[in-house]
Short mmCIF file of C-alpha atoms in Angstrom, two decimals:
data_model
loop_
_atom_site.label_atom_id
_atom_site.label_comp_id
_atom_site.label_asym_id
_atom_site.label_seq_id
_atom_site.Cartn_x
_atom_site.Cartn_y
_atom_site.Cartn_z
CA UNK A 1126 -17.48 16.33 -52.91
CA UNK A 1127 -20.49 14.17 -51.35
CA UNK A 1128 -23.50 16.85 -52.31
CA UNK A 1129 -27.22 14.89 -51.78
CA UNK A 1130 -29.17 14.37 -54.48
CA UNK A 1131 -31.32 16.66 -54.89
CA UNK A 1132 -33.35 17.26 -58.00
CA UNK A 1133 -32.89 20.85 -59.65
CA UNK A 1134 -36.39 22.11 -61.32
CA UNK A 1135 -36.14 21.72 -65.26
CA UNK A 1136 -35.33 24.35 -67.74
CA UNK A 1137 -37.50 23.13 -70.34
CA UNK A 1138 -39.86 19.79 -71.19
CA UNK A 1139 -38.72 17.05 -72.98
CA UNK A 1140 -41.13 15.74 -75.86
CA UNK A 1141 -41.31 12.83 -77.86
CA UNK A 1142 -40.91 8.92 -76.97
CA UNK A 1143 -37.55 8.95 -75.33
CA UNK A 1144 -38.36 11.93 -72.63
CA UNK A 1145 -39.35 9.77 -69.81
CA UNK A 1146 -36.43 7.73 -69.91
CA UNK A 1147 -34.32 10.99 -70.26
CA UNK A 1148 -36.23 12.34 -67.25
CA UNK A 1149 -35.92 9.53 -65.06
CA UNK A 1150 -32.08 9.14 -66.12
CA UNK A 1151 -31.17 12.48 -64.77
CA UNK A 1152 -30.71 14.54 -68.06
CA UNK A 1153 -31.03 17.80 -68.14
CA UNK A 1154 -32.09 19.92 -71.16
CA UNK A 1155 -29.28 22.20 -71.71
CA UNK A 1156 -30.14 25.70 -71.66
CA UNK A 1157 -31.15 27.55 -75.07
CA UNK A 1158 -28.26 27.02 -78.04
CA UNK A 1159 -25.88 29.57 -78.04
CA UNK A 1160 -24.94 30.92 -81.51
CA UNK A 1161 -22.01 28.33 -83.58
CA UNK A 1162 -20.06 30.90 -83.48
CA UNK A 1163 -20.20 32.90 -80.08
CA UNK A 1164 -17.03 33.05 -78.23
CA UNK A 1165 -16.81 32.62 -74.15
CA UNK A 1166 -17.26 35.43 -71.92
CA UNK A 1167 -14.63 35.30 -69.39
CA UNK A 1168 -15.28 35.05 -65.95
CA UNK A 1169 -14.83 38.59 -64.03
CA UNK A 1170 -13.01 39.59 -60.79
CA UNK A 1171 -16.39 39.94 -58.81
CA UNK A 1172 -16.37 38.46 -55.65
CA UNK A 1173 -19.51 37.05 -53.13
CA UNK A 1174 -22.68 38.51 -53.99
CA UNK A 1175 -22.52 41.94 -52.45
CA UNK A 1176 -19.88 43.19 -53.29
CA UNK A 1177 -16.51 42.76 -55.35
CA UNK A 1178 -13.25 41.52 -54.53
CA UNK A 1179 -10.06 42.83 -55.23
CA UNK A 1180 -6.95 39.96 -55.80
CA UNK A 1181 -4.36 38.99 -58.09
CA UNK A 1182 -6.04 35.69 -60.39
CA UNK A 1183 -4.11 32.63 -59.07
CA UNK A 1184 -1.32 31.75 -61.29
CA UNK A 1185 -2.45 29.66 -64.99
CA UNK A 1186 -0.99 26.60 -64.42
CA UNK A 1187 -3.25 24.40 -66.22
CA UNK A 1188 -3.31 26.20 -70.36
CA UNK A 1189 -4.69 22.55 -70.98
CA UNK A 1190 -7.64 20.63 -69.19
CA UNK A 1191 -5.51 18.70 -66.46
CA UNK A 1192 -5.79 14.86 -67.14
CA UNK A 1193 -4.69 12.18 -65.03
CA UNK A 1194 -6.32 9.58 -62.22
CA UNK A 1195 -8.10 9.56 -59.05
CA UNK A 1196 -9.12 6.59 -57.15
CA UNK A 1197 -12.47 8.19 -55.75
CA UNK A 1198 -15.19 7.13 -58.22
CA UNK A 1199 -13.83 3.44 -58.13
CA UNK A 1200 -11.98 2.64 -55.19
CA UNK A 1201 -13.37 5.59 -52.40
CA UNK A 1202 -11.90 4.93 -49.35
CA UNK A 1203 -10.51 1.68 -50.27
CA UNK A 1204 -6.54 2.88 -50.92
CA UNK A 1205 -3.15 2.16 -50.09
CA UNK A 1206 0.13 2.79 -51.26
CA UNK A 1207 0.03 -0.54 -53.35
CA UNK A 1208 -3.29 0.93 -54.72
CA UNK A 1209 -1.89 4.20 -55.94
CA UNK A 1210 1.11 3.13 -57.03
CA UNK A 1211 0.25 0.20 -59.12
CA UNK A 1212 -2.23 2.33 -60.81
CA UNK A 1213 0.26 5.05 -61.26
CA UNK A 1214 2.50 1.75 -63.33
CA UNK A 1215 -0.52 1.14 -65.17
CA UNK A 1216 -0.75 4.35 -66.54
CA UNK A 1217 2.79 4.27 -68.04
CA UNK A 1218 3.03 0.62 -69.14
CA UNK A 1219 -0.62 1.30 -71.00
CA UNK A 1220 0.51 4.64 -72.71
CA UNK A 1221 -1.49 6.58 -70.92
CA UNK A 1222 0.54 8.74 -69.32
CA UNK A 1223 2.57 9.51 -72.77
CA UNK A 1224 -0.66 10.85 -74.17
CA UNK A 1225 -1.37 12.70 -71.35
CA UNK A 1226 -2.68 11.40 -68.54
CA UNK A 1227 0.24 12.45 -66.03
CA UNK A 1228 -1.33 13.52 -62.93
CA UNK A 1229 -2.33 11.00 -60.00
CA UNK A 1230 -4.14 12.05 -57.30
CA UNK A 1231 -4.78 10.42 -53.52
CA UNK A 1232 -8.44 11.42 -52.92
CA UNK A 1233 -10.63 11.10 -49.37
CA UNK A 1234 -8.85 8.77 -46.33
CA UNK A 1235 -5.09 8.77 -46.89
CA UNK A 1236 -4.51 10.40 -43.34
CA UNK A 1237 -4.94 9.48 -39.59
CA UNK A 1238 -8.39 10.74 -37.90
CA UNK A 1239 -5.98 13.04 -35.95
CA UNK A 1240 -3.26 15.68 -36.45
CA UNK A 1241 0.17 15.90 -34.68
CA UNK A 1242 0.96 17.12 -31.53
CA UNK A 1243 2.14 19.91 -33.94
CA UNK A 1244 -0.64 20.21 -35.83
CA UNK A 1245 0.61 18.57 -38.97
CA UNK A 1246 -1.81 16.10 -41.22
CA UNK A 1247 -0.35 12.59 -40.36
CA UNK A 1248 -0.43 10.41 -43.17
CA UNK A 1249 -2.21 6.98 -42.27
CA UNK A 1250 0.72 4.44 -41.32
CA UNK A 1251 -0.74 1.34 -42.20
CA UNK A 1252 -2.02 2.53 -46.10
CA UNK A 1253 1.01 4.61 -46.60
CA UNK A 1254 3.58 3.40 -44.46
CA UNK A 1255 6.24 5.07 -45.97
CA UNK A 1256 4.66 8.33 -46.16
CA UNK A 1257 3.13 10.64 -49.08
CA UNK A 1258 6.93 12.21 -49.46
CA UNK A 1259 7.41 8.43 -50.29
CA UNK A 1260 4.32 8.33 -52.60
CA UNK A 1261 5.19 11.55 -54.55
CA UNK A 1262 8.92 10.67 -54.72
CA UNK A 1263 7.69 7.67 -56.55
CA UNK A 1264 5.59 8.75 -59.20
CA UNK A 1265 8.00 11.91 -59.99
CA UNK A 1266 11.03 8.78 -60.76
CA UNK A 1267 7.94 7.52 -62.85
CA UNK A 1268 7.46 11.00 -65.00
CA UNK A 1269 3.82 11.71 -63.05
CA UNK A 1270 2.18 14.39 -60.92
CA UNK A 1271 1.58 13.55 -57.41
CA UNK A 1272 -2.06 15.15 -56.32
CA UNK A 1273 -3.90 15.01 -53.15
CA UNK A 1274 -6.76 15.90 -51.70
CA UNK A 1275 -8.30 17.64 -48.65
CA UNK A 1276 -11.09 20.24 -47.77
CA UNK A 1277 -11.82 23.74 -46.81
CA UNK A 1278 -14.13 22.94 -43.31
CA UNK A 1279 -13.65 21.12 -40.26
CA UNK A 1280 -13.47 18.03 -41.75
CA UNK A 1281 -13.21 16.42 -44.99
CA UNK A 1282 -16.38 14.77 -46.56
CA UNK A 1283 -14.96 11.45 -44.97
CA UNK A 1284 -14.78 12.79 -41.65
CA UNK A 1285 -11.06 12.96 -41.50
CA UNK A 1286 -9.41 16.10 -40.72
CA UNK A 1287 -9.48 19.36 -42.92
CA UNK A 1288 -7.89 22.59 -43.12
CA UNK A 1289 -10.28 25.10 -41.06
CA UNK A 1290 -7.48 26.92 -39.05
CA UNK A 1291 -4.69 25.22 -40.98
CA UNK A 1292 -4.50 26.74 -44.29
CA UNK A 1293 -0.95 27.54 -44.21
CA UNK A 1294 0.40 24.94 -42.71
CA UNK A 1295 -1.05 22.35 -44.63
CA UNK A 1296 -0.09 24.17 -47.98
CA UNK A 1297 3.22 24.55 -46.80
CA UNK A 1298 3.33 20.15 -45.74
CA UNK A 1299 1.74 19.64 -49.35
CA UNK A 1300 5.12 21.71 -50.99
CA UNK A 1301 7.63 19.88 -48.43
CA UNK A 1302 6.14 16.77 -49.97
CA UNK A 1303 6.24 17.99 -53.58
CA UNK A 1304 2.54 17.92 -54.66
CA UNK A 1305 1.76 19.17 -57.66
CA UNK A 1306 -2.16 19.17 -57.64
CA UNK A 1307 -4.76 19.80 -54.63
CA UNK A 1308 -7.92 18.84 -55.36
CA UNK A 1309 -9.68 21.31 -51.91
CA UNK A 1310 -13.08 19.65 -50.89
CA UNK A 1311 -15.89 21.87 -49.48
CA UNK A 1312 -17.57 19.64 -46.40
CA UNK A 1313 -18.27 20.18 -43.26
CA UNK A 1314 -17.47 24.23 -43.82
CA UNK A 1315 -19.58 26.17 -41.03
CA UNK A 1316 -21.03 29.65 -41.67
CA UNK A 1317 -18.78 31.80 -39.95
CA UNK A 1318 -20.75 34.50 -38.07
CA UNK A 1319 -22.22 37.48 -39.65
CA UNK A 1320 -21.24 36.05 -43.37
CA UNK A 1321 -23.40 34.35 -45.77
CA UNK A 1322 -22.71 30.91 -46.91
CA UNK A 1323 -21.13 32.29 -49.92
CA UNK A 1324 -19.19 34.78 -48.85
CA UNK A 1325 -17.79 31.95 -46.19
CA UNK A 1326 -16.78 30.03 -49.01
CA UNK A 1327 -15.27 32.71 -50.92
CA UNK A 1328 -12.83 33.82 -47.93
CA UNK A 1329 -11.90 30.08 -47.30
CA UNK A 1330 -10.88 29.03 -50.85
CA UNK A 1331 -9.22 32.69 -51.07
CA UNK A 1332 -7.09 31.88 -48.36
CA UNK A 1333 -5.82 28.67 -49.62
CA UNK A 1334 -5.22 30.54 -52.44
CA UNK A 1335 -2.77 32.72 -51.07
CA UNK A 1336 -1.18 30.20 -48.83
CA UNK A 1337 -0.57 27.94 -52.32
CA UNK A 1338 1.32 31.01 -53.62
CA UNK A 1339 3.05 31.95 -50.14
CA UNK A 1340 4.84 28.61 -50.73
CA UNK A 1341 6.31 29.12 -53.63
CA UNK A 1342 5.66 25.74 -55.13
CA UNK A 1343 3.31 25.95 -58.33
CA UNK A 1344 0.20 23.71 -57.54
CA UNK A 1345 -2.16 23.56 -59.24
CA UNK A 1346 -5.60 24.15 -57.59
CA UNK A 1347 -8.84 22.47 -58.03
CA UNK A 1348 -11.46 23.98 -56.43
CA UNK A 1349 -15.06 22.58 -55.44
CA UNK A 1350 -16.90 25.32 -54.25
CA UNK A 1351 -19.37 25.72 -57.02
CA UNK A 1352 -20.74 22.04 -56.45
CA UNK A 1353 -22.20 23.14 -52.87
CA UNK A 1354 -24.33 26.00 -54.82
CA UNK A 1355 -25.62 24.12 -57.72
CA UNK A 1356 -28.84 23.91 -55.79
CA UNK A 1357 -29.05 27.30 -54.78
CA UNK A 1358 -30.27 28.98 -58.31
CA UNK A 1359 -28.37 29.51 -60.91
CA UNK A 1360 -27.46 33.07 -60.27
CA UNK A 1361 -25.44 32.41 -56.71
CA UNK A 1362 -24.09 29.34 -58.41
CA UNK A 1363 -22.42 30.89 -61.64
CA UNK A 1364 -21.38 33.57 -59.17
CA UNK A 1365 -19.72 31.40 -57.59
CA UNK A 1366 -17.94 29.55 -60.54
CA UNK A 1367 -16.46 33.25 -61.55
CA UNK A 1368 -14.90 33.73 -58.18
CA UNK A 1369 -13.54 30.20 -58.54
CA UNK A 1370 -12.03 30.76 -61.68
CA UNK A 1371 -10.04 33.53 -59.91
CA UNK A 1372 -8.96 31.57 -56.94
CA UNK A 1373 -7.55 28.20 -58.81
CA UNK A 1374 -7.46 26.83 -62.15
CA UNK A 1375 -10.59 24.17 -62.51
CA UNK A 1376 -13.31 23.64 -59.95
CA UNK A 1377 -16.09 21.02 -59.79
CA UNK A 1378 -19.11 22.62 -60.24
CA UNK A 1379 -22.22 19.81 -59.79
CA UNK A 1380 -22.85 16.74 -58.20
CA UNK A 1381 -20.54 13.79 -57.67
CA UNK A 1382 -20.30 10.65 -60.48
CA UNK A 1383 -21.29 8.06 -59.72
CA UNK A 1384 -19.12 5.25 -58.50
CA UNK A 1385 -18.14 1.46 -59.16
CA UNK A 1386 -20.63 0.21 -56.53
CA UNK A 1387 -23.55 1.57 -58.28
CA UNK A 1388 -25.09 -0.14 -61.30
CA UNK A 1389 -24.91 0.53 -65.06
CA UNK A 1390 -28.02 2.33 -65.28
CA UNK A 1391 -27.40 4.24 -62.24
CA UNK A 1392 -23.37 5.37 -63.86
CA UNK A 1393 -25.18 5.97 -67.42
CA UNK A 1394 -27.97 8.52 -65.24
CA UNK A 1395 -24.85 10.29 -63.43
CA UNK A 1396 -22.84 10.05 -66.76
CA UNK A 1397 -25.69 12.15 -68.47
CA UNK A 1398 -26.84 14.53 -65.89
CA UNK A 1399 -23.41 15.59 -64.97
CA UNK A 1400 -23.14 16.19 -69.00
CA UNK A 1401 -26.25 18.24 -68.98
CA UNK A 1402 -25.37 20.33 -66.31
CA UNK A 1403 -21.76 21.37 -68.04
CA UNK A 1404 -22.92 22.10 -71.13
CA UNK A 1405 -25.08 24.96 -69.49
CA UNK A 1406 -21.95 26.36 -68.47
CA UNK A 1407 -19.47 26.77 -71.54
CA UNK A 1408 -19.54 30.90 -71.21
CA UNK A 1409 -18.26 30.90 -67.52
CA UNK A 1410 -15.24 28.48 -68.71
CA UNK A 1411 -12.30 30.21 -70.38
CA UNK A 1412 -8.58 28.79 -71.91
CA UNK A 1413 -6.59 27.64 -69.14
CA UNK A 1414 -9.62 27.81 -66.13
CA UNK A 1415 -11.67 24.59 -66.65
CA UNK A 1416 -15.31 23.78 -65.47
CA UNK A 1417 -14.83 20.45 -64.35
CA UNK A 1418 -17.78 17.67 -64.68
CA UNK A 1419 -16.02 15.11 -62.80
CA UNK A 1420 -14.36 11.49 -63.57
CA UNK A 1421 -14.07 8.85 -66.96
CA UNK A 1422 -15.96 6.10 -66.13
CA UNK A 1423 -14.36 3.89 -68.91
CA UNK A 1424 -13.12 0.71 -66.87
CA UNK A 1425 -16.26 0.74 -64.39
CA UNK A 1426 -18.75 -2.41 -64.86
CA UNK A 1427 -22.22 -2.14 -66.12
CA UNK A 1428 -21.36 0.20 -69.04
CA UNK A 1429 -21.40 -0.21 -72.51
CA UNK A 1430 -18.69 0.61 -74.66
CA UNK A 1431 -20.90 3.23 -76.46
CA UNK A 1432 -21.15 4.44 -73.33
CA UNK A 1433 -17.62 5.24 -72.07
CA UNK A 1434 -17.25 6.48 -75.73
CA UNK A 1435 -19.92 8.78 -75.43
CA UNK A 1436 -18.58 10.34 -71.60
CA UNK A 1437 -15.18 10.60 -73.33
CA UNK A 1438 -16.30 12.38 -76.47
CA UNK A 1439 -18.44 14.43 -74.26
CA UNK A 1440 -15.85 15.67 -71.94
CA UNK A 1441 -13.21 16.06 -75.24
CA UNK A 1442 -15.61 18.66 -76.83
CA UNK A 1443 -16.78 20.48 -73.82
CA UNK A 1444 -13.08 21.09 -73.03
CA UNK A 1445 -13.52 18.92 -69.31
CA UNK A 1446 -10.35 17.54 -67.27
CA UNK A 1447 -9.95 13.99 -68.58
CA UNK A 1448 -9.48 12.21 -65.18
CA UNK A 1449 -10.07 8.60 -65.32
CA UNK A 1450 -10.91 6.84 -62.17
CA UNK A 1451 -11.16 3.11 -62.61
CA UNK A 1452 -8.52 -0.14 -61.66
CA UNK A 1453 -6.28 0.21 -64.79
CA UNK A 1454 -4.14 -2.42 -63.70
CA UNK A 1455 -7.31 -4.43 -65.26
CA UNK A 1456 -8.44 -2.31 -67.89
CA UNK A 1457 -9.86 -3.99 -70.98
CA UNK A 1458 -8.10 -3.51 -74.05
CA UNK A 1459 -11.32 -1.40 -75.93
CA UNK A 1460 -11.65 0.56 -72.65
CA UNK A 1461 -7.75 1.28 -72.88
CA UNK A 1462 -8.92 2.06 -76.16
CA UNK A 1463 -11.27 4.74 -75.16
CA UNK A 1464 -9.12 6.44 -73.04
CA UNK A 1465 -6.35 6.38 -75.35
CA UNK A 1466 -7.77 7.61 -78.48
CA UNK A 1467 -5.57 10.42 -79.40
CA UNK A 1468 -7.68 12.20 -82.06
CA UNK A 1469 -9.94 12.43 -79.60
CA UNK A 1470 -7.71 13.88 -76.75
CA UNK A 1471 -6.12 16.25 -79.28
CA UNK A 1472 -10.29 17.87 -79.42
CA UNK A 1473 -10.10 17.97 -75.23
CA UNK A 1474 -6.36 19.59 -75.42
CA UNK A 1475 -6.23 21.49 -78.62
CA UNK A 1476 -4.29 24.49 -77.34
CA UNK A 1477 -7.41 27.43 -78.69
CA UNK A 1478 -8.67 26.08 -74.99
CA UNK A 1479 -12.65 26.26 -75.70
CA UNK A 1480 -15.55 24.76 -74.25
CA UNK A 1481 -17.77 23.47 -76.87
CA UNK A 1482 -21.21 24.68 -77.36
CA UNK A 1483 -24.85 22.99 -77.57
CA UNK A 1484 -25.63 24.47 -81.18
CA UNK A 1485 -28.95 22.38 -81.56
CA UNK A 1486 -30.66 20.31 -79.31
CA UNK A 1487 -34.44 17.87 -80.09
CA UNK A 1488 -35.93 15.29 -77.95
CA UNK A 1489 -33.31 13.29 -76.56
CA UNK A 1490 -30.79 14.00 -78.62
CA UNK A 1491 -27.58 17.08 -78.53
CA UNK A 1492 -25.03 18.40 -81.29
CA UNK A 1493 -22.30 20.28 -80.15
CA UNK A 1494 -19.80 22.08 -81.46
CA UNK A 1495 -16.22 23.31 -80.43
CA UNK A 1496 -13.84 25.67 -82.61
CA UNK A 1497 -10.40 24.15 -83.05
CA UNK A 1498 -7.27 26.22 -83.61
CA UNK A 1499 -6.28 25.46 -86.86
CA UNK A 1500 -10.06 26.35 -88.20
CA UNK A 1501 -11.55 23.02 -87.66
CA UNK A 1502 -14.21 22.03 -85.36
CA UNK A 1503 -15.58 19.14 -83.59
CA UNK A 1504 -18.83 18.73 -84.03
CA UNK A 1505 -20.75 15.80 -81.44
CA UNK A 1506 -24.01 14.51 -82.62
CA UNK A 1507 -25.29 12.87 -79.05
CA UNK A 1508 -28.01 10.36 -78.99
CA UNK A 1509 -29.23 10.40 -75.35
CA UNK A 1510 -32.12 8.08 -75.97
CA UNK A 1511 -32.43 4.06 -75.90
CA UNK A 1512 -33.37 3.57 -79.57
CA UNK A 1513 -30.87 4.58 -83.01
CA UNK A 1514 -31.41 7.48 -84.60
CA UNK A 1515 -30.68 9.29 -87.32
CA UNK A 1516 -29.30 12.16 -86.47
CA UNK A 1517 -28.50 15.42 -89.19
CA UNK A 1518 -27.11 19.26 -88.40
CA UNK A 1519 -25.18 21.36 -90.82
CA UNK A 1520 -21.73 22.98 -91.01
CA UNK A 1521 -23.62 26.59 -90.79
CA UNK A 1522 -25.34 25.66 -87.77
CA UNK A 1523 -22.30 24.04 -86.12
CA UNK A 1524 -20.51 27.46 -86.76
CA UNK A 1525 -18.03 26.43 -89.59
CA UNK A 1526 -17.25 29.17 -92.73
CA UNK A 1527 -18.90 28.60 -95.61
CA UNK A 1528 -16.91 26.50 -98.13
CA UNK A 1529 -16.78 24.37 -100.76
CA UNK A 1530 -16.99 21.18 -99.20
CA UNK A 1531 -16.28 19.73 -95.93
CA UNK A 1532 -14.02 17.62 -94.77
CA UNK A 1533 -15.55 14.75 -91.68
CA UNK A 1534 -13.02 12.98 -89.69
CA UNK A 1535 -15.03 10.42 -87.59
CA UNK A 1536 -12.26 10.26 -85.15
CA UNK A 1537 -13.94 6.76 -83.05
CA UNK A 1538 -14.16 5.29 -86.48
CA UNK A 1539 -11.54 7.03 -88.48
CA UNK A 1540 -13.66 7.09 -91.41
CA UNK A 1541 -13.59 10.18 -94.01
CA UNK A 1542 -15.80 11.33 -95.77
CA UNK A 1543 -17.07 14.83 -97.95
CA UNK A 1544 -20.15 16.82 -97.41
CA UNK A 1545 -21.49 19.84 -98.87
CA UNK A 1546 -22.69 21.25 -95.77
CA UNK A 1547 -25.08 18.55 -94.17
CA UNK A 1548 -23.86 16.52 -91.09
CA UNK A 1549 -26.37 13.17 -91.74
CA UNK A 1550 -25.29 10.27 -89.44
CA UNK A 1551 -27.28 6.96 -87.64
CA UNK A 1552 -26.62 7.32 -84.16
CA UNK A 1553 -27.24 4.14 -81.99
CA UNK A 1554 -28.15 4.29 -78.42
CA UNK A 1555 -26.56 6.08 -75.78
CA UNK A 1556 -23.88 6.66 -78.48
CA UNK A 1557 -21.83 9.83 -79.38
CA UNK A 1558 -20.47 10.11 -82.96
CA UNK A 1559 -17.74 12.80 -82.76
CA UNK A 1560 -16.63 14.82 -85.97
CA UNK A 1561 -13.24 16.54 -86.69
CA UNK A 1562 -14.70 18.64 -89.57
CA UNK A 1563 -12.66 20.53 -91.83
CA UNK A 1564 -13.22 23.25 -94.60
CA UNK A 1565 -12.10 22.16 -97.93
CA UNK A 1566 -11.74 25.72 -99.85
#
């Protein structure tokens, strides 16, 4: 998804010394805190604005936020079989893929500008030489996922062919080569006559849909819809994310991350705004359909470690895909670190399936909080601003019953420590301190 940048009006004014730098870093104010202990509202059936549609919910084949890699963010158009594949070794030889991260997905440029004298996608012969049967054969011997990409219009962001007028036929070439994951694009998608732009969108991603189930293979379907409409008010836009969550199992619902060619600051901006703009959207999410906020950064240059922390613990408590895109064939060992950090992927998979909450929010600064299934919850005290804080909240406030002490689990750390209720902690910079916090009755 390749939306423009274009600024979104604010929800509310940032204060204090840090709100410029917020500002001018892309971070939006999250909308209002919603009550500690509210549950999600599921998305309904409704279809486009104007009136509802009637259709069996695609099939839930994701009860856990998918997690995996894509070489977008870090290589773009810069793949290959070699590419893919050596990444797809990195991720078992690091452990990655045992904890999790089993899907790997070809994004933008794996295919010749033109189709087949039969109409058939035609894998690019000199980056995949031996085919994507070949490529998906390889990482099932390897215990992965094989995911690819394409899009709904004309063509595909990258200008190479997409599935206007092919829906069928392409989902049916995707199961004869065993993918297990489509990640469907929305460029280059005309407004067909007499519809509205939404409604256009709806009946397109509907009928790949239904071709995904006519094959019979289970794929699992990540939709992008909702990203085109994130400029359109918020109204059209969360109608569209609850006619996304009907059609496929996650869908990206804002603007791109950034990628390796762009600066630190630049990543940290993207890293930030795409983290403000998905914690608005925790009641539209439910267990097993997944707003999606796009890729891990951890691996990318210019960032900090307390940085790539802070996007992981992010997307762990706000229940996001954990989809690193990076070169892990030269990850560092603290980045591997980050991304391997299995208290914290135990928050982002914990089988209650909940999008965490913004439960209080100040000048630069977040705490969320996300109900685990055993009772628990994780509680993220986020310091968006470039000086250390101190930053406090309380086990009421983050929604936790009353008890007689609490339990904290800093799970970067793995420090524990007892509290009668007050969550007190120094935050530094651009850092995320992330809580497993448990009643002690």
């Amino acid at each position: 998804m390749r939306v423009p940048s274009v600024p979104r009006p604010p929800r509310r004014t940032l204060t204090g010394p840090s709100a410029a730098a917020l500002c001018a870093a892309g971070v939006l104010s999250a909308a209002a805190a919603f009550p500690a202990a509210a549950t999600p509202t599921a998305p309904g059936p409704a279809g486009p604005t104007g009136g509802a549609r009637s259709a069996a919910a695609y099939p839930n084949l994701t009860p856990k936020p998918p997690m995996g890699w894509n070489n977008w963010s870090y290589y773009m158009c810069d793949i290959d079989e070699k590419v893919v594949l050596g990444n797809a070794r990195a991720l078992v030889r690091s452990g990655l893929a045992a904890k999790g991260y089993d899907t790997v997905t070809v994004d933008d440029c794996w295919m010749l500008k033109q189709r087949d004298a039969r109409g058939n996608l035609v894998p690019d012969p000199a980056r995949f030489p031996r085919g994507m049967a070949h490529v998906g054969r390889e990482l099932h011997r390897m215990g992965l996922k094989f995911g690819i990409y394409e899009d709904v219009g004309n063509l595909t962001c990258e200008k190479y062919p997409g599935s206007l007028g092919h829906y069928q036929q392409d989902a049916d070439l995707f199961a004869k080569w065993k993918v297990d994951y489509l990640k469907m694009d929305g460029c280059n998608l005309p407004t067909a006559p007499g519809k509205t732009k939404e409604r256009t969108y709806h009946d397109a991603y509907r009928a790949v849909s239904q071709a995904l189930r006519r094959t019979g293979r289970d794929i699992v379907f990540s939709v992008s819809a909702p990203a085109y409409f994130q400029y359109g008010g918020d109204r059209v836009w969360h109608q569209v994310i609850r006619w996304s969550s009907q059609v496929g199992n996650l869908w990206r619902e804002g603007r791109d991350i950034a990628v390796e060619k762009h600066g630190g600051a630049k990543k940290w901006a993207s890293i930030t705004y795409n983290y403000a703009y998905n914690a608005k959207l925790a009641h539209l999410q439910r267990p097993g359909r997944w707003n999606d906020p796009d890729f891990l950064l951890a691996g990318d240059s210019g960032l900090s470690n307390r940085q790539i922390q802070s996007q992981m613990s992010l997307w762990a408590v706000m229940a996001a895909p954990l989809i690193s895109s990076t070169d892990l064939t030269k990850i560092s060992p603290a980045e591997l670190k980050v991304l391997g950090n299995r208290d914290i992927i135990a928050v982002d998979q914990d089988p209650k399936g909940v999008q965490g909450r913004v439960v209080q929010q100040g000048p630069g600064y977040d705490v969320l909080s996300k109900p685990l299934q055993n009772g628990d919850r994780a509680v993220a005290l986020f310091n968006a601003g470039d000086s250390a804080r101190t930053l406090s909240t309380t086990a009421k406030t983050a929604g936790l019953p009353k008890a007689g002490a609490y339990e904290l689990r800093d799970l970067v750390t793995k420090r524990t420590s007892r509290t009668a209720g007050k969550i007190s902690v120094r935050v530094p910079a651009h850092a995320t301190v992330l809580y497993r916090v448990h009643p002690v009755r």
